[in-house]
Amino acid sequence: MKVAFVVQRYGLEVMGGSELHCRMVAERLADRGHDCTVYTTTAKDYVTWKNEYPAGETVLNAVVLKRFDVRAPRDIRSFNAFSDWIFNNPHSAQDELDWLERQGPFSPGLIGALSEEEADHDLFVFFTYLYYNTYWGLQAVRRRPRLLVPTAHDEPALKLEIMREVFGPPAAFVYNTPSERRMLEARFSLRDRLGDTVGVGVDIPGRADAEGFRRRHVLDGPFVLYAGRIEPGKGCAELLDYFVRYAARNATLNLVLIGQPLMPLPAHPRIHCLGFVSPAEKNAAMAAAAVTVHPSRLESLCM
């Protein structure tokens, strides 16, 4: 089959849950002989949607990538203020469309390409209900089947009226968890619509170098590991606060953070932020950790 994927960001350095999920599925389908194309933006950072990748067509791991510029970056403070207003006040349908454009990534070129190149594909798979490219992309594709992987959780944006237009067009839904499916079926009357709870496959790694990881990062004693975006929305502010208070009473425990820091980190001798690491290094960190922690309260599937 010729399968097109639509997702807000895509790349080896992009480790957001839905974006990584999309890449894993696309690459596995390509490995099985399907013709896979990803329509995405040039953005690497989901906070600003700044254009960082080159626009145009490339190939990554047998998957064709078509990247389109984001016309306007996101001012996160302005967007958050507008979100606070729209989630808590009476507003119009146009206000919600304005919110969607501010949410981004605002890439009309991507939407135009979906409409122009629809006939080149047998099927379109959209990842994440929340963004501009999903809302307008589902409307741009008219003749081919559309699947949606919502990656939804119970949050204010899901209650906007325009979201009914997101959950109306898809021919089928791919859910990550049973609880996500129950929530969405109840909210959008989807029980008679085709769907399945699929989750995401996991490749079991070989033997990981746990002791080598400890040596490379000079870690004595046990450590707690967090891997993901380091930001308040993922519960990291609470995690850091709890750790600093606990560390004052426990002289051996360390906290290791893997991922891009999007918030200030306390200067603490036992907090180690490693930034982006390779999959092999992440596996070694997980093998060496006493526990892993995922503090976010708002996940449909924490990969």
mmCIF file of C-alpha atoms in Angstrom:
data_model
loop_
_atom_site.group_PDB
_atom_site.id
_atom_site.type_symbol
_atom_site.label_atom_id
_atom_site.label_comp_id
_atom_site.label_asym_id
_atom_site.label_seq_id
_atom_site.Cartn_x
_atom_site.Cartn_y
_atom_site.Cartn_z
ATOM 1 C CA MET A 1 0.000 0.000 0.000
ATOM 2 C CA LYS A 2 0.943 3.632 -0.399
ATOM 3 C CA VAL A 3 0.478 5.052 3.097
ATOM 4 C CA ALA A 4 0.744 8.757 3.951
ATOM 5 C CA PHE A 5 1.344 9.913 7.517
ATOM 6 C CA VAL A 6 0.594 13.428 8.760
ATOM 7 C CA VAL A 7 2.343 14.582 11.925
ATOM 8 C CA GLN A 8 3.478 17.938 13.306
ATOM 9 C CA ARG A 9 7.201 17.084 13.697
ATOM 10 C CA TYR A 10 9.376 14.200 12.525
ATOM 11 C CA GLY A 11 13.022 13.277 12.797
ATOM 12 C CA LEU A 12 15.652 11.295 14.660
ATOM 13 C CA GLU A 13 16.009 14.123 17.201
ATOM 14 C CA VAL A 14 12.255 14.469 17.739
ATOM 15 C CA MET A 15 11.362 12.379 20.770
ATOM 16 C CA GLY A 16 7.805 13.488 21.521
ATOM 17 C CA GLY A 17 5.500 10.542 22.149
ATOM 18 C CA SER A 18 3.172 10.851 19.157
ATOM 19 C CA GLU A 19 6.002 11.867 16.828
ATOM 20 C CA LEU A 20 8.163 8.903 17.833
ATOM 21 C CA HIS A 21 5.127 6.628 17.610
ATOM 22 C CA CYS A 22 4.514 7.844 14.050
ATOM 23 C CA ARG A 23 8.135 7.238 13.057
ATOM 24 C CA MET A 24 8.164 3.729 14.514
ATOM 25 C CA VAL A 25 4.986 2.766 12.666
ATOM 26 C CA ALA A 26 6.104 4.320 9.370
ATOM 27 C CA GLU A 27 9.507 2.643 9.506
ATOM 28 C CA ARG A 28 8.053 -0.759 10.361
ATOM 29 C CA LEU A 29 5.554 -0.540 7.521
ATOM 30 C CA ALA A 30 8.348 0.495 5.159
ATOM 31 C CA ASP A 31 10.367 -2.523 6.317
ATOM 32 C CA ARG A 32 7.436 -4.699 5.302
ATOM 33 C CA GLY A 33 7.404 -3.345 1.765
ATOM 34 C CA HIS A 34 4.824 -0.560 1.977
ATOM 35 C CA ASP A 35 5.422 2.810 0.300
ATOM 36 C CA CYS A 36 5.413 5.283 3.202
ATOM 37 C CA THR A 37 5.436 9.077 2.974
ATOM 38 C CA VAL A 38 5.356 11.502 5.900
ATOM 39 C CA TYR A 39 3.925 15.008 5.534
ATOM 40 C CA THR A 40 5.327 17.187 8.284
ATOM 41 C CA THR A 41 6.884 20.557 9.018
ATOM 42 C CA THR A 42 10.404 21.903 9.274
ATOM 43 C CA ALA A 43 9.948 22.415 13.028
ATOM 44 C CA LYS A 44 12.041 20.564 15.580
ATOM 45 C CA ASP A 45 10.875 22.411 18.714
ATOM 46 C CA TYR A 46 7.182 22.027 19.556
ATOM 47 C CA VAL A 47 7.200 25.104 21.819
ATOM 48 C CA THR A 48 8.102 27.638 19.116
ATOM 49 C CA TRP A 49 7.657 25.641 15.865
ATOM 50 C CA LYS A 50 10.825 27.374 14.679
ATOM 51 C CA ASN A 51 11.888 26.280 11.161
ATOM 52 C CA GLU A 52 15.034 24.207 11.687
ATOM 53 C CA TYR A 53 14.924 21.302 9.232
ATOM 54 C CA PRO A 54 15.270 22.165 5.521
ATOM 55 C CA ALA A 55 12.028 22.246 3.573
ATOM 56 C CA GLY A 56 11.554 19.777 0.738
ATOM 57 C CA GLU A 57 11.757 16.047 0.153
ATOM 58 C CA THR A 58 14.257 13.685 1.777
ATOM 59 C CA VAL A 59 14.388 10.009 2.766
ATOM 60 C CA LEU A 60 14.970 8.686 6.294
ATOM 61 C CA ASN A 61 15.140 4.940 6.967
ATOM 62 C CA ALA A 62 13.257 4.118 3.741
ATOM 63 C CA VAL A 63 10.476 6.619 4.545
ATOM 64 C CA VAL A 64 9.953 9.619 2.249
ATOM 65 C CA LEU A 65 9.724 12.891 4.191
ATOM 66 C CA LYS A 66 8.015 15.972 2.804
ATOM 67 C CA ARG A 67 8.690 18.966 5.047
ATOM 68 C CA PHE A 68 6.910 22.309 4.817
ATOM 69 C CA ASP A 69 7.800 25.624 6.430
ATOM 70 C CA VAL A 70 5.869 26.922 9.405
ATOM 71 C CA ARG A 71 4.642 30.333 8.327
ATOM 72 C CA ALA A 72 4.544 31.887 11.810
ATOM 73 C CA PRO A 73 6.391 30.704 14.942
ATOM 74 C CA ARG A 74 4.461 30.336 18.172
ATOM 75 C CA ASP A 75 4.728 32.860 20.993
ATOM 76 C CA ILE A 76 4.090 30.428 23.823
ATOM 77 C CA ARG A 77 3.252 33.102 26.415
ATOM 78 C CA SER A 78 0.700 34.746 24.159
ATOM 79 C CA PHE A 79 -0.722 31.353 23.193
ATOM 80 C CA ASN A 80 -1.009 30.218 26.823
ATOM 81 C CA ALA A 81 -2.786 33.446 27.756
ATOM 82 C CA PHE A 82 -5.230 33.029 24.867
ATOM 83 C CA SER A 83 -5.775 29.388 25.869
ATOM 84 C CA ASP A 84 -6.551 30.379 29.452
ATOM 85 C CA TRP A 85 -9.132 32.842 28.161
ATOM 86 C CA ILE A 86 -10.824 30.543 25.654
ATOM 87 C CA PHE A 87 -10.988 27.592 28.046
ATOM 88 C CA ASN A 88 -12.706 29.680 30.719
ATOM 89 C CA ASN A 89 -14.939 32.143 28.885
ATOM 90 C CA PRO A 90 -17.807 32.137 26.379
ATOM 91 C CA HIS A 91 -16.407 32.445 22.862
ATOM 92 C CA SER A 92 -17.258 32.036 19.180
ATOM 93 C CA ALA A 93 -16.411 29.382 16.612
ATOM 94 C CA GLN A 94 -14.004 31.867 15.027
ATOM 95 C CA ASP A 95 -12.243 32.245 18.378
ATOM 96 C CA GLU A 96 -11.632 28.493 18.361
ATOM 97 C CA LEU A 97 -10.222 28.610 14.833
ATOM 98 C CA ASP A 98 -7.981 31.480 15.923
ATOM 99 C CA TRP A 99 -6.847 29.342 18.849
ATOM 100 C CA LEU A 100 -6.048 26.491 16.448
ATOM 101 C CA GLU A 101 -3.935 28.756 14.240
ATOM 102 C CA ARG A 102 -2.070 30.032 17.298
ATOM 103 C CA GLN A 103 -1.598 26.450 18.459
ATOM 104 C CA GLY A 104 0.052 25.593 15.161
ATOM 105 C CA PRO A 105 2.130 24.484 13.542
ATOM 106 C CA PHE A 106 0.682 26.981 11.059
ATOM 107 C CA SER A 107 1.766 25.464 7.741
ATOM 108 C CA PRO A 108 -0.700 26.136 4.910
ATOM 109 C CA GLY A 109 1.786 24.631 2.458
ATOM 110 C CA LEU A 110 1.460 21.243 4.142
ATOM 111 C CA ILE A 111 -2.340 21.391 3.907
ATOM 112 C CA GLY A 112 -2.187 22.384 0.247
ATOM 113 C CA ALA A 113 0.129 19.466 -0.540
ATOM 114 C CA LEU A 114 -2.283 16.995 1.080
ATOM 115 C CA SER A 115 -5.060 18.229 -1.173
ATOM 116 C CA GLU A 116 -2.924 18.255 -4.311
ATOM 117 C CA GLU A 117 -1.272 14.863 -3.717
ATOM 118 C CA GLU A 118 -4.179 12.936 -2.222
ATOM 119 C CA ALA A 119 -4.486 10.660 -5.276
ATOM 120 C CA ASP A 120 -0.858 9.509 -4.827
ATOM 121 C CA HIS A 121 -1.734 7.541 -1.686
ATOM 122 C CA ASP A 122 -4.137 4.769 -0.678
ATOM 123 C CA LEU A 123 -4.539 5.797 2.948
ATOM 124 C CA PHE A 124 -3.809 8.745 5.259
ATOM 125 C CA VAL A 125 -2.884 8.291 8.931
ATOM 126 C CA PHE A 126 -3.047 11.395 11.146
ATOM 127 C CA PHE A 127 -1.208 11.462 14.458
ATOM 128 C CA THR A 128 -2.539 13.529 17.369
ATOM 129 C CA TYR A 129 -5.928 15.246 17.386
ATOM 130 C CA LEU A 130 -4.683 18.545 18.813
ATOM 131 C CA TYR A 131 -2.902 20.440 16.060
ATOM 132 C CA TYR A 132 -3.553 22.671 13.055
ATOM 133 C CA ASN A 133 -2.215 20.093 10.582
ATOM 134 C CA THR A 134 -4.675 17.443 11.807
ATOM 135 C CA TYR A 135 -7.788 19.624 11.808
ATOM 136 C CA TRP A 136 -7.222 21.131 8.364
ATOM 137 C CA GLY A 137 -5.526 18.044 6.929
ATOM 138 C CA LEU A 138 -8.555 15.867 7.662
ATOM 139 C CA GLN A 139 -10.632 18.359 5.686
ATOM 140 C CA ALA A 140 -8.134 18.580 2.819
ATOM 141 C CA VAL A 141 -8.213 14.808 2.202
ATOM 142 C CA ARG A 142 -11.638 13.967 0.798
ATOM 143 C CA ARG A 143 -11.490 10.805 -1.312
ATOM 144 C CA ARG A 144 -9.030 8.500 0.451
ATOM 145 C CA PRO A 145 -9.634 6.759 3.805
ATOM 146 C CA ARG A 146 -8.443 8.750 6.820
ATOM 147 C CA LEU A 147 -7.299 7.149 10.074
ATOM 148 C CA LEU A 148 -6.698 9.088 13.283
ATOM 149 C CA VAL A 149 -4.336 8.136 16.095
ATOM 150 C CA PRO A 150 -5.732 10.646 18.638
ATOM 151 C CA THR A 151 -3.200 10.292 21.502
ATOM 152 C CA ALA A 152 -5.852 12.084 23.553
ATOM 153 C CA HIS A 153 -6.248 12.679 27.242
ATOM 154 C CA ASP A 154 -8.843 14.544 29.255
ATOM 155 C CA GLU A 155 -7.791 18.168 28.831
ATOM 156 C CA PRO A 156 -9.554 21.476 28.108
ATOM 157 C CA ALA A 157 -8.700 21.504 24.386
ATOM 158 C CA LEU A 158 -10.634 18.272 23.872
ATOM 159 C CA LYS A 159 -13.807 20.106 24.935
ATOM 160 C CA LEU A 160 -13.630 22.772 22.220
ATOM 161 C CA GLU A 161 -16.494 22.474 19.726
ATOM 162 C CA ILE A 162 -14.133 22.363 16.733
ATOM 163 C CA MET A 163 -12.843 19.012 17.989
ATOM 164 C CA ARG A 164 -16.097 17.438 16.832
ATOM 165 C CA GLU A 165 -14.905 18.277 13.315
ATOM 166 C CA VAL A 166 -11.670 16.385 14.043
ATOM 167 C CA PHE A 167 -13.406 13.225 15.228
ATOM 168 C CA GLY A 168 -16.070 13.310 12.498
ATOM 169 C CA PRO A 169 -14.152 12.566 9.239
ATOM 170 C CA PRO A 170 -11.891 9.575 10.122
ATOM 171 C CA ALA A 171 -12.911 6.159 8.799
ATOM 172 C CA ALA A 172 -11.229 4.501 11.778
ATOM 173 C CA PHE A 173 -9.444 5.283 15.038
ATOM 174 C CA VAL A 174 -6.271 3.796 16.453
ATOM 175 C CA TYR A 175 -6.295 4.069 20.240
ATOM 176 C CA ASN A 176 -3.295 3.682 22.521
ATOM 177 C CA THR A 177 -5.083 2.464 25.633
ATOM 178 C CA PRO A 178 -8.525 1.133 26.609
ATOM 179 C CA SER A 179 -9.125 4.140 28.862
ATOM 180 C CA GLU A 180 -8.431 6.558 25.993
ATOM 181 C CA ARG A 181 -10.887 4.634 23.829
ATOM 182 C CA ARG A 182 -13.626 4.695 26.486
ATOM 183 C CA MET A 183 -13.208 8.422 27.023
ATOM 184 C CA LEU A 184 -13.341 9.321 23.328
ATOM 185 C CA GLU A 185 -16.170 6.941 22.460
ATOM 186 C CA ALA A 186 -18.280 8.485 25.205
ATOM 187 C CA ARG A 187 -17.472 12.074 24.295
ATOM 188 C CA PHE A 188 -17.822 11.826 20.505
ATOM 189 C CA SER A 189 -20.295 8.921 20.107
ATOM 190 C CA LEU A 190 -17.745 6.727 18.337
ATOM 191 C CA ARG A 191 -18.926 3.313 19.536
ATOM 192 C CA ASP A 192 -20.327 2.434 16.095
ATOM 193 C CA ARG A 193 -17.119 3.564 14.339
ATOM 194 C CA LEU A 194 -14.295 1.254 13.344
ATOM 195 C CA GLY A 195 -11.431 1.319 15.826
ATOM 196 C CA ASP A 196 -8.988 -0.770 17.806
ATOM 197 C CA THR A 197 -6.652 -0.384 20.759
ATOM 198 C CA VAL A 198 -3.232 -0.947 19.249
ATOM 199 C CA GLY A 199 -0.616 0.739 21.418
ATOM 200 C CA VAL A 200 2.916 0.581 20.041
ATOM 201 C CA GLY A 201 5.357 -2.244 19.510
ATOM 202 C CA VAL A 202 8.522 -2.533 21.564
ATOM 203 C CA ASP A 203 11.804 -3.953 20.340
ATOM 204 C CA ILE A 204 13.390 -5.772 23.268
ATOM 205 C CA PRO A 205 17.007 -4.572 23.423
ATOM 206 C CA GLY A 206 19.970 -6.842 23.840
ATOM 207 C CA ARG A 207 22.174 -6.811 26.896
ATOM 208 C CA ALA A 208 22.631 -3.196 27.976
ATOM 209 C CA ASP A 209 25.897 -1.858 29.402
ATOM 210 C CA ALA A 210 24.594 -0.769 32.805
ATOM 211 C CA GLU A 211 28.003 -0.613 34.498
ATOM 212 C CA GLY A 212 29.477 1.265 31.553
ATOM 213 C CA PHE A 213 26.701 3.833 31.883
ATOM 214 C CA ARG A 214 27.545 4.352 35.556
ATOM 215 C CA ARG A 215 31.239 4.832 34.734
ATOM 216 C CA ARG A 216 30.625 7.209 31.836
ATOM 217 C CA HIS A 217 28.468 9.487 33.982
ATOM 218 C CA VAL A 218 30.290 9.020 37.312
ATOM 219 C CA LEU A 219 27.243 7.729 39.162
ATOM 220 C CA ASP A 220 27.809 6.165 42.560
ATOM 221 C CA GLY A 221 24.840 4.660 44.364
ATOM 222 C CA PRO A 222 21.267 4.213 43.113
ATOM 223 C CA PHE A 223 19.550 6.643 40.782
ATOM 224 C CA VAL A 224 16.053 7.486 39.628
ATOM 225 C CA LEU A 225 15.693 7.908 35.845
ATOM 226 C CA TYR A 226 13.329 10.195 33.940
ATOM 227 C CA ALA A 227 13.384 10.047 30.124
ATOM 228 C CA GLY A 228 11.298 12.518 28.131
ATOM 229 C CA ARG A 229 10.730 16.223 27.630
ATOM 230 C CA ILE A 230 11.853 18.060 30.761
ATOM 231 C CA GLU A 231 9.076 20.583 31.328
ATOM 232 C CA PRO A 232 6.390 21.463 33.893
ATOM 233 C CA GLY A 233 3.639 19.995 31.719
ATOM 234 C CA LYS A 234 5.227 16.568 32.123
ATOM 235 C CA GLY A 235 5.253 16.845 35.925
ATOM 236 C CA CYS A 236 8.967 17.613 36.079
ATOM 237 C CA ALA A 237 8.619 20.634 38.376
ATOM 238 C CA GLU A 238 7.071 18.407 41.036
ATOM 239 C CA LEU A 239 9.608 15.670 40.373
ATOM 240 C CA LEU A 240 12.527 18.051 40.897
ATOM 241 C CA ASP A 241 10.943 19.630 43.967
ATOM 242 C CA TYR A 242 10.298 16.229 45.557
ATOM 243 C CA PHE A 243 13.785 15.009 44.730
ATOM 244 C CA VAL A 244 15.568 18.045 46.209
ATOM 245 C CA ARG A 245 13.570 17.698 49.423
ATOM 246 C CA TYR A 246 14.180 13.956 49.599
ATOM 247 C CA ALA A 247 17.887 14.356 48.824
ATOM 248 C CA ALA A 248 18.282 16.576 51.883
ATOM 249 C CA ARG A 249 17.473 13.503 53.977
ATOM 250 C CA ASN A 250 19.077 10.806 51.792
ATOM 251 C CA ALA A 251 22.726 11.190 50.896
ATOM 252 C CA THR A 252 22.991 8.453 48.243
ATOM 253 C CA LEU A 253 20.177 8.795 45.701
ATOM 254 C CA ASN A 254 20.767 10.533 42.346
ATOM 255 C CA LEU A 255 18.308 11.788 39.737
ATOM 256 C CA VAL A 256 19.195 11.314 36.058
ATOM 257 C CA LEU A 257 17.245 13.210 33.401
ATOM 258 C CA ILE A 258 17.348 12.259 29.712
ATOM 259 C CA GLY A 259 15.749 14.664 27.262
ATOM 260 C CA GLN A 260 15.617 18.280 26.211
ATOM 261 C CA PRO A 261 15.360 20.694 29.178
ATOM 262 C CA LEU A 262 12.549 23.179 28.572
ATOM 263 C CA MET A 263 12.619 24.625 32.089
ATOM 264 C CA PRO A 264 15.268 25.825 34.545
ATOM 265 C CA LEU A 265 16.915 23.029 36.536
ATOM 266 C CA PRO A 266 18.121 23.411 40.115
ATOM 267 C CA ALA A 267 21.875 23.431 40.605
ATOM 268 C CA HIS A 268 22.237 20.262 42.640
ATOM 269 C CA PRO A 269 25.239 17.919 42.723
ATOM 270 C CA ARG A 270 23.048 14.824 42.415
ATOM 271 C CA ILE A 271 20.806 15.996 39.567
ATOM 272 C CA HIS A 272 22.361 14.916 36.254
ATOM 273 C CA CYS A 273 20.794 16.156 33.001
ATOM 274 C CA LEU A 274 22.253 14.254 30.041
ATOM 275 C CA GLY A 275 20.212 15.867 27.259
ATOM 276 C CA PHE A 276 19.519 13.845 24.128
ATOM 277 C CA VAL A 277 21.206 10.409 24.110
ATOM 278 C CA SER A 278 21.290 7.500 21.688
ATOM 279 C CA PRO A 279 18.768 4.620 22.033
ATOM 280 C CA ALA A 280 21.602 2.347 23.201
ATOM 281 C CA GLU A 281 22.578 4.826 25.916
ATOM 282 C CA LYS A 282 18.954 5.167 26.999
ATOM 283 C CA ASN A 283 18.661 1.377 27.268
ATOM 284 C CA ALA A 284 21.846 1.318 29.346
ATOM 285 C CA ALA A 285 20.427 4.029 31.623
ATOM 286 C CA MET A 286 17.231 2.054 32.140
ATOM 287 C CA ALA A 287 19.213 -1.091 32.904
ATOM 288 C CA ALA A 288 21.298 0.758 35.478
ATOM 289 C CA ALA A 289 18.467 2.704 37.155
ATOM 290 C CA ALA A 290 16.940 1.677 40.463
ATOM 291 C CA VAL A 291 13.565 2.882 39.159
ATOM 292 C CA THR A 292 12.199 4.917 36.263
ATOM 293 C CA VAL A 293 9.602 7.589 36.914
ATOM 294 C CA HIS A 294 6.994 9.178 34.633
ATOM 295 C CA PRO A 295 5.395 12.014 36.609
ATOM 296 C CA SER A 296 3.008 13.412 33.990
ATOM 297 C CA ARG A 297 -0.670 13.278 34.854
ATOM 298 C CA LEU A 298 -1.712 13.802 31.238
ATOM 299 C CA GLU A 299 -0.525 10.863 29.165
ATOM 300 C CA SER A 300 -2.556 8.519 26.976
ATOM 301 C CA LEU A 301 0.447 6.224 26.569
ATOM 302 C CA CYS A 302 3.835 6.949 28.116
ATOM 303 C CA MET A 303 6.278 5.314 25.744
#
